[in-house]
Amino acid sequence: CSTNCDGCTGWPNDCTSCRDGKFLLGNQCVSECPSTHYTDIGNQICIPCDSGCASCSGTTDQDCTACPEGEYLYLGNCLGECLSGTYADGDNECQACLGECATCDGGAATDCESCHEGDLLQPDGSCACYCPVGYRPNEYNFICVPCDAGCATCSAANPHQCLSCLPDRVQNGHKCPKECPNGKYENGEGVCKNCHESCSTCTVKGDGNCSSCAPEFPIRYEGKCISECPPGTYDHEIGRASCRE
């Protein structure tokens, strides 16, 4: 028999068993088994991997250590795609998502694609119980989506309906503009309130606090807006819309 053979048939290189430190691969004795074979150390023989494996540590389809191109390794199995709750890493192996992610595309806390029941997918890809300022929960797919500009919080059913405003905004009904519109004033608590009906603009409530007048009350007198000068006064300059005694 040839040098590496411990036993052979009629041909010297047709090995049936190998010397110590060698492994039988077909009818040859080799120093190590190829990656497509499992090394049975006790019997000194190379056994083909399951056909679904590129390399293996045993003989079944659950003993894969690497997969054919286009497949992914997960717990010894080769899969066409990673299972829900796992993601494919750079070595084509499926790794478990972090605990807070139901599904993910990476191993970081901000790589979530969906969250477990009760949590919401955040704008940064993480999962949490509540949406951050300026966002609302989308009740259909449990993700946080933007409110209208200026909203700190908004209705879950309607992103245009602000419930509260950012610090640099004022609340005008269900909107959050940068300042109150004509006919309204900021009440000191960030909320727009109606001026007196005679005012076009005002700083506080009351008919004596107009800053400018509405068209139907064009004359300003002692902070009030009136339609004509009171008795004992006159419109001293046409177009100036003020009264003089």
Short mmCIF file of C-alpha atoms in Angstrom, two decimals:
data_model
loop_
_atom_site.label_atom_id
_atom_site.label_comp_id
_atom_site.label_asym_id
_atom_site.label_seq_id
_atom_site.Cartn_x
_atom_site.Cartn_y
_atom_site.Cartn_z
CA CYS A 1 0.00 0.00 0.00
CA SER A 2 1.06 3.60 -0.42
CA THR A 3 2.69 5.46 2.45
CA ASN A 4 -0.55 7.02 3.83
CA CYS A 5 -2.67 3.87 3.57
CA ASP A 6 -3.11 1.53 6.49
CA GLY A 7 -4.98 -0.89 4.26
CA CYS A 8 -5.63 -1.09 0.53
CA THR A 9 -7.10 -3.28 -2.21
CA GLY A 10 -5.07 -4.69 -5.04
CA TRP A 11 -3.83 -1.24 -6.04
CA PRO A 12 -1.32 0.58 -3.79
CA ASN A 13 -3.16 3.90 -3.96
CA ASP A 14 -6.63 2.38 -3.53
CA CYS A 15 -6.78 2.87 0.26
CA THR A 16 -9.44 1.26 2.46
CA SER A 17 -8.10 2.73 5.73
CA CYS A 18 -5.50 5.31 6.72
CA ARG A 19 -2.54 5.62 9.05
CA ASP A 20 -2.83 7.81 12.16
CA GLY A 21 -3.26 11.51 11.36
CA LYS A 22 -4.78 10.78 7.94
CA PHE A 23 -8.40 10.56 6.83
CA LEU A 24 -9.99 8.45 4.15
CA LEU A 25 -11.55 10.52 1.37
CA GLY A 26 -12.96 8.16 -1.21
CA ASN A 27 -10.01 5.81 -1.76
CA GLN A 28 -7.34 8.37 -0.84
CA CYS A 29 -5.81 9.27 2.55
CA VAL A 30 -5.57 13.00 3.16
CA SER A 31 -4.20 15.19 5.94
CA GLU A 32 -7.52 17.00 6.38
CA CYS A 33 -11.00 16.69 4.98
CA PRO A 34 -12.23 19.37 2.53
CA SER A 35 -14.81 21.89 3.75
CA THR A 36 -17.57 20.03 1.94
CA HIS A 37 -16.98 16.99 4.19
CA TYR A 38 -17.35 16.25 7.89
CA THR A 39 -14.24 14.88 9.64
CA ASP A 40 -15.10 11.71 11.57
CA ILE A 41 -12.02 11.66 13.77
CA GLY A 42 -12.80 8.35 15.49
CA ASN A 43 -13.13 6.45 12.22
CA GLN A 44 -10.56 8.57 10.34
CA ILE A 45 -12.90 9.16 7.46
CA CYS A 46 -14.28 12.18 5.54
CA ILE A 47 -18.09 12.05 5.26
CA PRO A 48 -19.87 14.31 2.72
CA CYS A 49 -21.93 17.14 4.20
CA ASP A 50 -25.66 17.24 3.56
CA SER A 51 -26.32 18.56 0.06
CA GLY A 52 -27.79 21.75 1.52
CA CYS A 53 -24.53 22.74 3.26
CA ALA A 54 -21.40 24.36 1.85
CA SER A 55 -19.44 23.15 4.93
CA CYS A 56 -20.53 21.28 8.02
CA SER A 57 -19.72 19.88 11.46
CA GLY A 58 -21.88 16.78 11.04
CA THR A 59 -23.84 14.82 8.51
CA THR A 60 -27.37 16.27 8.79
CA ASP A 61 -28.96 19.38 7.27
CA GLN A 62 -28.82 20.97 10.74
CA ASP A 63 -25.03 20.68 10.97
CA CYS A 64 -24.11 23.32 8.39
CA THR A 65 -21.30 25.76 9.23
CA ALA A 66 -21.53 27.63 5.89
CA CYS A 67 -24.13 27.80 3.14
CA PRO A 68 -24.20 27.86 -0.66
CA GLU A 69 -24.18 31.30 -2.27
CA GLY A 70 -27.47 33.14 -1.84
CA GLU A 71 -28.44 31.27 1.35
CA TYR A 72 -28.11 32.23 5.01
CA LEU A 73 -26.88 30.22 8.00
CA TYR A 74 -29.09 30.08 11.08
CA LEU A 75 -28.58 27.60 13.94
CA GLY A 76 -26.90 25.08 11.63
CA ASN A 77 -29.54 25.37 8.90
CA CYS A 78 -29.22 27.01 5.49
CA LEU A 79 -32.21 29.20 4.63
CA GLY A 80 -33.31 31.09 1.54
CA GLU A 81 -33.92 34.15 3.76
CA CYS A 82 -33.56 34.99 7.43
CA LEU A 83 -36.59 34.32 9.61
CA SER A 84 -38.70 37.08 11.17
CA GLY A 85 -36.89 38.37 14.25
CA THR A 86 -33.46 37.83 12.70
CA TYR A 87 -31.30 39.72 10.19
CA ALA A 88 -28.51 38.81 7.77
CA ASP A 89 -25.04 39.96 8.87
CA GLY A 90 -22.02 40.55 6.64
CA ASP A 91 -21.07 36.86 6.78
CA ASN A 92 -24.45 35.70 5.46
CA GLU A 93 -25.46 34.43 8.88
CA CYS A 94 -28.83 35.18 10.48
CA GLN A 95 -28.49 36.89 13.86
CA ALA A 96 -31.29 37.53 16.36
CA CYS A 97 -32.68 41.09 16.57
CA LEU A 98 -32.31 42.92 19.86
CA GLY A 99 -35.10 42.17 22.32
CA GLU A 100 -37.14 45.32 21.73
CA CYS A 101 -37.34 44.74 17.94
CA ALA A 102 -39.94 42.37 16.46
CA THR A 103 -38.16 42.58 13.09
CA CYS A 104 -34.96 44.40 12.15
CA ASP A 105 -32.34 44.97 9.46
CA GLY A 106 -29.31 45.11 11.78
CA GLY A 107 -28.04 44.47 15.27
CA ALA A 108 -28.38 47.97 16.76
CA ALA A 109 -31.22 49.28 18.92
CA THR A 110 -32.07 51.72 16.10
CA ASP A 111 -32.30 49.01 13.41
CA CYS A 112 -35.89 47.94 14.20
CA GLU A 113 -38.34 47.58 11.32
CA SER A 114 -41.28 46.74 13.59
CA CYS A 115 -41.88 46.47 17.33
CA HIS A 116 -43.50 44.03 19.72
CA GLU A 117 -47.15 44.59 20.64
CA GLY A 118 -47.57 47.64 22.84
CA ASP A 119 -44.52 49.48 21.47
CA LEU A 120 -44.26 52.01 18.64
CA LEU A 121 -41.56 52.30 16.00
CA GLN A 122 -39.73 55.59 16.60
CA PRO A 123 -38.38 57.96 13.91
CA ASP A 124 -34.81 56.83 14.74
CA GLY A 125 -35.66 53.13 14.24
CA SER A 126 -35.92 52.21 17.92
CA CYS A 127 -39.00 50.97 19.80
CA ALA A 128 -40.70 52.73 22.74
CA CYS A 129 -44.10 53.03 24.42
CA TYR A 130 -44.72 56.63 23.33
CA CYS A 131 -43.94 58.83 20.33
CA PRO A 132 -41.49 61.73 20.79
CA VAL A 133 -42.48 65.39 20.70
CA GLY A 134 -43.86 66.38 17.29
CA TYR A 135 -45.00 62.84 16.38
CA ARG A 136 -48.17 60.79 16.76
CA PRO A 137 -48.86 57.02 16.64
CA ASN A 138 -50.20 55.68 13.37
CA GLU A 139 -52.95 53.34 14.56
CA TYR A 140 -52.70 51.09 11.49
CA ASN A 141 -49.05 50.01 11.59
CA PHE A 142 -47.88 51.18 15.04
CA ILE A 143 -45.22 53.63 13.91
CA CYS A 144 -44.66 57.25 14.92
CA VAL A 145 -45.43 59.70 12.12
CA PRO A 146 -44.96 63.50 12.11
CA CYS A 147 -47.60 65.92 13.36
CA ASP A 148 -48.14 69.22 11.54
CA ALA A 149 -45.31 71.73 11.84
CA GLY A 150 -45.34 73.43 15.24
CA CYS A 151 -47.28 70.69 17.07
CA ALA A 152 -45.75 69.16 20.19
CA THR A 153 -48.56 66.60 20.27
CA CYS A 154 -51.45 65.95 17.91
CA SER A 155 -54.51 63.76 17.49
CA ALA A 156 -53.73 60.12 16.68
CA ALA A 157 -56.46 60.23 14.06
CA ASN A 158 -55.52 63.59 12.49
CA PRO A 159 -51.95 64.96 12.25
CA HIS A 160 -53.36 68.43 11.44
CA GLN A 161 -55.15 68.66 14.80
CA CYS A 162 -52.59 69.94 17.32
CA LEU A 163 -53.25 69.17 20.97
CA SER A 164 -50.28 71.17 22.24
CA CYS A 165 -47.57 73.34 20.66
CA LEU A 166 -43.80 73.59 20.62
CA PRO A 167 -42.31 76.26 22.94
CA ASP A 168 -41.71 78.75 20.09
CA ARG A 169 -45.31 78.49 18.81
CA VAL A 170 -48.74 79.65 19.99
CA GLN A 171 -51.92 77.62 19.94
CA ASN A 172 -54.66 78.95 17.70
CA GLY A 173 -57.49 76.44 17.83
CA HIS A 174 -55.91 73.20 16.60
CA LYS A 175 -53.03 74.92 14.81
CA CYS A 176 -49.66 76.10 16.12
CA PRO A 177 -48.55 79.22 14.19
CA LYS A 178 -45.53 81.33 15.15
CA GLU A 179 -47.79 84.21 16.19
CA CYS A 180 -51.48 84.89 16.63
CA PRO A 181 -53.33 86.04 13.49
CA ASN A 182 -55.05 89.42 13.16
CA GLY A 183 -58.04 89.65 15.45
CA LYS A 184 -56.39 87.61 18.19
CA TYR A 185 -53.83 88.09 20.96
CA GLU A 186 -51.57 85.76 22.96
CA ASN A 187 -52.98 85.39 26.47
CA GLY A 188 -49.66 84.88 28.27
CA GLU A 189 -50.08 81.10 28.31
CA GLY A 190 -49.29 80.50 24.65
CA VAL A 191 -52.93 80.47 23.53
CA CYS A 192 -54.54 82.82 20.98
CA LYS A 193 -57.71 84.53 22.18
CA ASN A 194 -60.14 86.73 20.24
CA CYS A 195 -59.70 90.49 20.37
CA HIS A 196 -62.75 92.69 20.81
CA GLU A 197 -64.81 92.60 17.60
CA SER A 198 -63.87 96.20 16.80
CA CYS A 199 -60.10 95.45 16.78
CA SER A 200 -58.07 94.24 13.85
CA THR A 201 -55.14 93.63 16.21
CA CYS A 202 -54.76 93.91 19.97
CA THR A 203 -52.39 93.00 22.79
CA VAL A 204 -54.93 92.06 25.46
CA LYS A 205 -58.66 91.47 25.63
CA GLY A 206 -61.07 94.38 25.84
CA ASP A 207 -62.51 97.08 23.60
CA GLY A 208 -59.99 99.63 24.93
CA ASN A 209 -56.91 97.70 23.90
CA CYS A 210 -56.97 97.78 20.12
CA SER A 211 -53.65 98.23 18.35
CA SER A 212 -55.38 98.64 15.00
CA CYS A 213 -59.00 98.75 13.92
CA ALA A 214 -61.29 96.52 11.91
CA PRO A 215 -62.61 98.06 8.63
CA GLU A 216 -66.14 98.49 9.99
CA PHE A 217 -64.76 100.40 13.03
CA PRO A 218 -62.15 102.59 11.31
CA ILE A 219 -61.67 105.32 13.96
CA ARG A 220 -59.38 104.75 16.93
CA TYR A 221 -60.18 106.74 20.06
CA GLU A 222 -58.74 106.17 23.55
CA GLY A 223 -57.67 102.67 22.57
CA LYS A 224 -61.10 101.81 21.25
CA CYS A 225 -62.15 101.36 17.64
CA ILE A 226 -65.40 103.08 16.72
CA SER A 227 -67.40 103.79 13.59
CA GLU A 228 -67.65 107.55 14.18
CA CYS A 229 -66.23 110.11 16.60
CA PRO A 230 -68.25 110.56 19.81
CA PRO A 231 -70.02 113.84 20.65
CA GLY A 232 -67.59 116.65 21.50
CA THR A 233 -64.87 115.30 19.20
CA TYR A 234 -64.18 115.33 15.51
CA ASP A 235 -62.12 113.47 12.97
CA HIS A 236 -59.36 116.03 12.84
CA GLU A 237 -57.57 114.63 9.83
CA ILE A 238 -59.44 112.62 7.24
CA GLY A 239 -57.69 109.38 6.62
CA ARG A 240 -55.85 109.40 9.98
CA ALA A 241 -58.83 107.67 11.67
CA SER A 242 -58.54 109.39 15.04
CA CYS A 243 -60.66 111.85 16.97
CA ARG A 244 -59.72 115.18 18.56
CA GLU A 245 -61.71 117.06 21.16
#
